[in-house]
PDB file of C-alpha atoms in Angstrom:
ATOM      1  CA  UNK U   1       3.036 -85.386 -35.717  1.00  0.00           C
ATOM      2  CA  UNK U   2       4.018 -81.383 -35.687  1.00  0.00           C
ATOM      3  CA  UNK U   3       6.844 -80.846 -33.989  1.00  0.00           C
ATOM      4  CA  UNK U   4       7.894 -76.714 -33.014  1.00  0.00           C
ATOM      5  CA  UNK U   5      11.556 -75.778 -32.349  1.00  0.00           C
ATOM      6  CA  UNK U   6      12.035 -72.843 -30.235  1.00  0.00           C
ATOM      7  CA  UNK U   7      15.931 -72.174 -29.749  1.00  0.00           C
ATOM      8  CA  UNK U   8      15.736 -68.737 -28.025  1.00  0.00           C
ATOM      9  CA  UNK U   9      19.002 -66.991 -27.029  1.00  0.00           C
ATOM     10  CA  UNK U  10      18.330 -65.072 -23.476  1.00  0.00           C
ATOM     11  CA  UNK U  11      21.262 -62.187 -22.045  1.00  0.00           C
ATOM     12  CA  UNK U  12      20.284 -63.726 -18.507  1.00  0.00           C
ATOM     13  CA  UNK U  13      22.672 -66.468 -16.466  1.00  0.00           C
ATOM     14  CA  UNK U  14      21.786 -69.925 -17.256  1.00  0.00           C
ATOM     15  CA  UNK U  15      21.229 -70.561 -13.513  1.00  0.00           C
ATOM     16  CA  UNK U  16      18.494 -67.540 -13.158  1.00  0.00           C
ATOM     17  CA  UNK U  17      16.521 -68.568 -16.322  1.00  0.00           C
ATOM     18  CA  UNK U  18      16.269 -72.491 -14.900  1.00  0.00           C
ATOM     19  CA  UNK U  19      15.266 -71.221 -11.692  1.00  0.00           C
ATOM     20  CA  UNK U  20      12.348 -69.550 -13.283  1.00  0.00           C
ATOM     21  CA  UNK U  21      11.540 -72.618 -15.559  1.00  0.00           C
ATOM     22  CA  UNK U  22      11.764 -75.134 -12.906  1.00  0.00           C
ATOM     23  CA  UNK U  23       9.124 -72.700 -10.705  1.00  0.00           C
ATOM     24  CA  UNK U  24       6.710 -74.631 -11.918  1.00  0.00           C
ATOM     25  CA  UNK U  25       3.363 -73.224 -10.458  1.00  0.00           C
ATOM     26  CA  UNK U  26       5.118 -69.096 -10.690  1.00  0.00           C
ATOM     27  CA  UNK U  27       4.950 -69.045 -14.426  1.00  0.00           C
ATOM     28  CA  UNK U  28       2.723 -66.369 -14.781  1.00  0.00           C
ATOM     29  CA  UNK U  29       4.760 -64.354 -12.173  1.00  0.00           C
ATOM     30  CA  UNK U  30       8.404 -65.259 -13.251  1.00  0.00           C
ATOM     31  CA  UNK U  31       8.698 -67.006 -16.610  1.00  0.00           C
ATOM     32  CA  UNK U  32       5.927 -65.342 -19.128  1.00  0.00           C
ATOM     33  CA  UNK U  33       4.293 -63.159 -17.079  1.00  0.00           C
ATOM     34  CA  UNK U  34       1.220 -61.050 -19.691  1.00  0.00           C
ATOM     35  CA  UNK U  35       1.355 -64.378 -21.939  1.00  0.00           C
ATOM     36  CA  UNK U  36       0.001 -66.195 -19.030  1.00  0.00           C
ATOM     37  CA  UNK U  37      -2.222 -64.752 -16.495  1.00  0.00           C
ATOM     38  CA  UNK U  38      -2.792 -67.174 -13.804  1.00  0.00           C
ATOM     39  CA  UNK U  39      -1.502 -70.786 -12.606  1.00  0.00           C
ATOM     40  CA  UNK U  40      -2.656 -72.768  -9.493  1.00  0.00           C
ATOM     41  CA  UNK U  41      -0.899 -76.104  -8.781  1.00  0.00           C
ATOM     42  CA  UNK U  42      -3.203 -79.137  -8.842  1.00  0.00           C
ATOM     43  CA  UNK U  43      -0.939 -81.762  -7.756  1.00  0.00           C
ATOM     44  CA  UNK U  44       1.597 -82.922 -10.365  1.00  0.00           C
ATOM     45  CA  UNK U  45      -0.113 -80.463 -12.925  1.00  0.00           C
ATOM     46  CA  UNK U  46      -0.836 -76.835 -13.049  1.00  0.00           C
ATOM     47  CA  UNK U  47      -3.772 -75.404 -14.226  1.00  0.00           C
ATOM     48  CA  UNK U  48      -2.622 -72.173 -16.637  1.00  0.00           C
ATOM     49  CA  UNK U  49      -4.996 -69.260 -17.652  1.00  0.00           C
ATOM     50  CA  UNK U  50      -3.091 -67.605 -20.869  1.00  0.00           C
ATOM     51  CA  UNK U  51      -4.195 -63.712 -21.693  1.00  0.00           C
ATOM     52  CA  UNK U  52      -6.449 -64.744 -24.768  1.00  0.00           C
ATOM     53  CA  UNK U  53      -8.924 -66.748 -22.098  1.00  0.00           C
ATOM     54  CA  UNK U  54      -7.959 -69.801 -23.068  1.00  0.00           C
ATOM     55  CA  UNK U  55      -7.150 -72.851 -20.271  1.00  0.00           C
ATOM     56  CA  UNK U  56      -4.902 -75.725 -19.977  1.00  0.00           C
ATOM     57  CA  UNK U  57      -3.875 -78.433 -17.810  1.00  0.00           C
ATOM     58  CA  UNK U  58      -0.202 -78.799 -17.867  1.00  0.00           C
ATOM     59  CA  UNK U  59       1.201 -82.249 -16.015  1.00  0.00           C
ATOM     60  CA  UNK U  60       4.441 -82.017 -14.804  1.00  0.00           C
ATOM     61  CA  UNK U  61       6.781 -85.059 -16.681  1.00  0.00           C
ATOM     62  CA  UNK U  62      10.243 -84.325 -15.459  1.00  0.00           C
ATOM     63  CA  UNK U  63      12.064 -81.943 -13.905  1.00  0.00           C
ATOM     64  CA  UNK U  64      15.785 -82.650 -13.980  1.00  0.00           C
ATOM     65  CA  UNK U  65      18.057 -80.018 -12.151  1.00  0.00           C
ATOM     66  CA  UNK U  66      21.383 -81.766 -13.707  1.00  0.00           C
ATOM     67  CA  UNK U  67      20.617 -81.132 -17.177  1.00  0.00           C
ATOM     68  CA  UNK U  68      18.252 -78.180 -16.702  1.00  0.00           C
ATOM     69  CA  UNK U  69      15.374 -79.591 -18.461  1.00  0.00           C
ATOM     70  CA  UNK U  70      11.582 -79.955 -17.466  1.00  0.00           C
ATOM     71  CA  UNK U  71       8.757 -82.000 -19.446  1.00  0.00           C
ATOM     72  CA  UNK U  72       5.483 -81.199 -19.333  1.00  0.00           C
ATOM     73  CA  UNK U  73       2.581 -82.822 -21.327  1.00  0.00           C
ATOM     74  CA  UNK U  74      -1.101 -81.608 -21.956  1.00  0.00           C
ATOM     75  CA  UNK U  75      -4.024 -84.075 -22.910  1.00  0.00           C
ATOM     76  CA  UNK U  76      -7.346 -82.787 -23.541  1.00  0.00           C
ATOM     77  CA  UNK U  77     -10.538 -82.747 -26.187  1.00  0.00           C
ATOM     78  CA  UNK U  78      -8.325 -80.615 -28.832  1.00  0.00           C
ATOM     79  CA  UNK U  79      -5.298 -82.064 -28.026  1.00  0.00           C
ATOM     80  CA  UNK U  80      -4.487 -85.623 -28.678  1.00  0.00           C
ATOM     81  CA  UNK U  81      -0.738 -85.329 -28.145  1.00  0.00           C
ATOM     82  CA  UNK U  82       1.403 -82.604 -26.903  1.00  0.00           C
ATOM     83  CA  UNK U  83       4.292 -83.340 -25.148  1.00  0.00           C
ATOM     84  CA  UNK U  84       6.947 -80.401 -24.617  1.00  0.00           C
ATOM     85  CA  UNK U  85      10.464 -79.736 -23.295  1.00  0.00           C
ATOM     86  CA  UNK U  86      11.842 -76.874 -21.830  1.00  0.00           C
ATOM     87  CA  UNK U  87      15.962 -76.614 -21.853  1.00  0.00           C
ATOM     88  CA  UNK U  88      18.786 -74.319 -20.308  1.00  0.00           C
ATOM     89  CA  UNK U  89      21.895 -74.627 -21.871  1.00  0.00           C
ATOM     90  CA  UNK U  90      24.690 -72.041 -20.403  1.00  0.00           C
ATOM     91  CA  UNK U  91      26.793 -69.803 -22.955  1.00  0.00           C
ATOM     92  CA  UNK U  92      29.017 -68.541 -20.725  1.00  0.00           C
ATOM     93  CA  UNK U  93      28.714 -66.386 -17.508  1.00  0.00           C
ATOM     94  CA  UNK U  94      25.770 -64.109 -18.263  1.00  0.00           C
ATOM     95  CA  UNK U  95      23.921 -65.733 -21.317  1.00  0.00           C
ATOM     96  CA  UNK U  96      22.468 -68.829 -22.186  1.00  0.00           C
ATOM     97  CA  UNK U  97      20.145 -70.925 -24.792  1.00  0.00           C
ATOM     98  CA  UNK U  98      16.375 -72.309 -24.269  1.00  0.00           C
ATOM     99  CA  UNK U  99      15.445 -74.909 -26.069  1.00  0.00           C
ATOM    100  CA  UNK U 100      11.665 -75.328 -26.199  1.00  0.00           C
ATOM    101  CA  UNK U 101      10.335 -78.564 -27.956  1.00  0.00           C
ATOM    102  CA  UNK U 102       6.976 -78.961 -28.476  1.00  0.00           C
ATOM    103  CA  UNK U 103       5.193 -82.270 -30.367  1.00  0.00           C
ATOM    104  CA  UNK U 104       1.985 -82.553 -30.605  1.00  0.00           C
ATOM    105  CA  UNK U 105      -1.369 -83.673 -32.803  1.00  0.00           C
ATOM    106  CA  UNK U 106      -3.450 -83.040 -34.295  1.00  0.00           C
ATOM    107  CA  UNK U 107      -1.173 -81.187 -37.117  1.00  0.00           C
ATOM    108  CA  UNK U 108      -4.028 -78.893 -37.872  1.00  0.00           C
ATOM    109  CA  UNK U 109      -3.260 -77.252 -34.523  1.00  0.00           C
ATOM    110  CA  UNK U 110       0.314 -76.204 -35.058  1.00  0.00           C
ATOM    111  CA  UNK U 111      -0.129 -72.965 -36.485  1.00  0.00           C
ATOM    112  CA  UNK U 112      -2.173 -71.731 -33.596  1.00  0.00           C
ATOM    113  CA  UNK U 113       0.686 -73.370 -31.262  1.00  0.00           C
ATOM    114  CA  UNK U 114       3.303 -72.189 -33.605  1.00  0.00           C
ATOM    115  CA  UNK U 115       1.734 -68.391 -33.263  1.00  0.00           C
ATOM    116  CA  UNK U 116       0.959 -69.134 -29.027  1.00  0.00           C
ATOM    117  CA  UNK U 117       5.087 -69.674 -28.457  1.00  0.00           C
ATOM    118  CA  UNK U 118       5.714 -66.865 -30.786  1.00  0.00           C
ATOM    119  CA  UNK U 119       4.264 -64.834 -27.647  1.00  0.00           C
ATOM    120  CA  UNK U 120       5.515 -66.407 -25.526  1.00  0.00           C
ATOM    121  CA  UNK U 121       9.212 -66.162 -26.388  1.00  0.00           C
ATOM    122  CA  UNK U 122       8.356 -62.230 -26.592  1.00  0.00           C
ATOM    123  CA  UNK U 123       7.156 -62.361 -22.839  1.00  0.00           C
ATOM    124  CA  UNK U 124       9.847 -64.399 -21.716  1.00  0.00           C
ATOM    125  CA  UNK U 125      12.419 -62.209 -23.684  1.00  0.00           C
ATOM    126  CA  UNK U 126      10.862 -59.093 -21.494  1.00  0.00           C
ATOM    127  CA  UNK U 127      10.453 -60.874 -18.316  1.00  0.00           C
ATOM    128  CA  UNK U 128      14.470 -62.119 -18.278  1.00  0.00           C
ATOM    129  CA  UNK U 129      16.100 -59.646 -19.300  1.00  0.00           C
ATOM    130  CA  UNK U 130      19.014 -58.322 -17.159  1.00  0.00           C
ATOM    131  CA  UNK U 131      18.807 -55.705 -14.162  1.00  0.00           C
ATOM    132  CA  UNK U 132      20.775 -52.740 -15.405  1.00  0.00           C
ATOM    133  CA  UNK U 133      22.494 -51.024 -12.859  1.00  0.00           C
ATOM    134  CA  UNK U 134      20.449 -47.275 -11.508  1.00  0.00           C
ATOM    135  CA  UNK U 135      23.015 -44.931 -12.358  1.00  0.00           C
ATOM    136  CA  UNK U 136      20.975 -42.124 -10.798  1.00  0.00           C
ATOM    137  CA  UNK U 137      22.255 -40.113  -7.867  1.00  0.00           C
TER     138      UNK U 137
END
């Protein structure tokens, strides 16, 4: 089974990042907005358009507000497996960690997955980053 390790560090408070992971069905709006395009809640899942076309149904596992961590698994014609984790973890008052886990098969996938998260992480990086001040007059 591949597994991918994301361990991003984010210059955003611990307690705005979770509250745009937990948003489950605003990911295209707060989280990775440009990665993903669209996403409609279907009952426990949400249905997630991401900017190359592509479509997946994403079933909401867990959502724990304690320890700041969500599961979510996908199961589908490509996918046999793919079970992922999503993870806050506070460094102090204005930065934290996210931990994103993903296993899945079949192996032969990974790369592509690998490569997906890669923009992912680039469109979360953009989409958290801190307000600056407008020093304007």
């Amino acid at each position: 089974m591949a597994s991918i390790h994301n361990d991003i560090s984010l210059p955003a408070p611990a307690r705005d990042v979770w509250d745009a992971v937990r948003d489950f069905g605003a990911l295209h709006q707060r989280l990775v907005p440009g990665f993903v395009t669209a996403c409609t809640l279907d009952g426990d899942a949400r249905i997630v358009t991401f900017a190359n076309g592509s479509v997946a149904r994403e079933v909401l596992v867990d959502c724990d507000d304690a320890r700041r961590r969500l599961v979510y698994a996908i199961n589908n014609e490509r996918l046999r497996h793919y079970s992922a984790s999503v993870q806050v973890i506070a460094e102090g008052e204005t930065s934290c960690r996210l931990v994103w886990i993903i296993d899945m098969l079949p192996n032969e996938l990974a790369p592509y997955v690998q490569g997906q998260t890669k923009e992912a992480v680039a469109a979360m990086h953009k989409a958290l980053r801190p307000l600056r001040p407008d020093h304007s007059l």
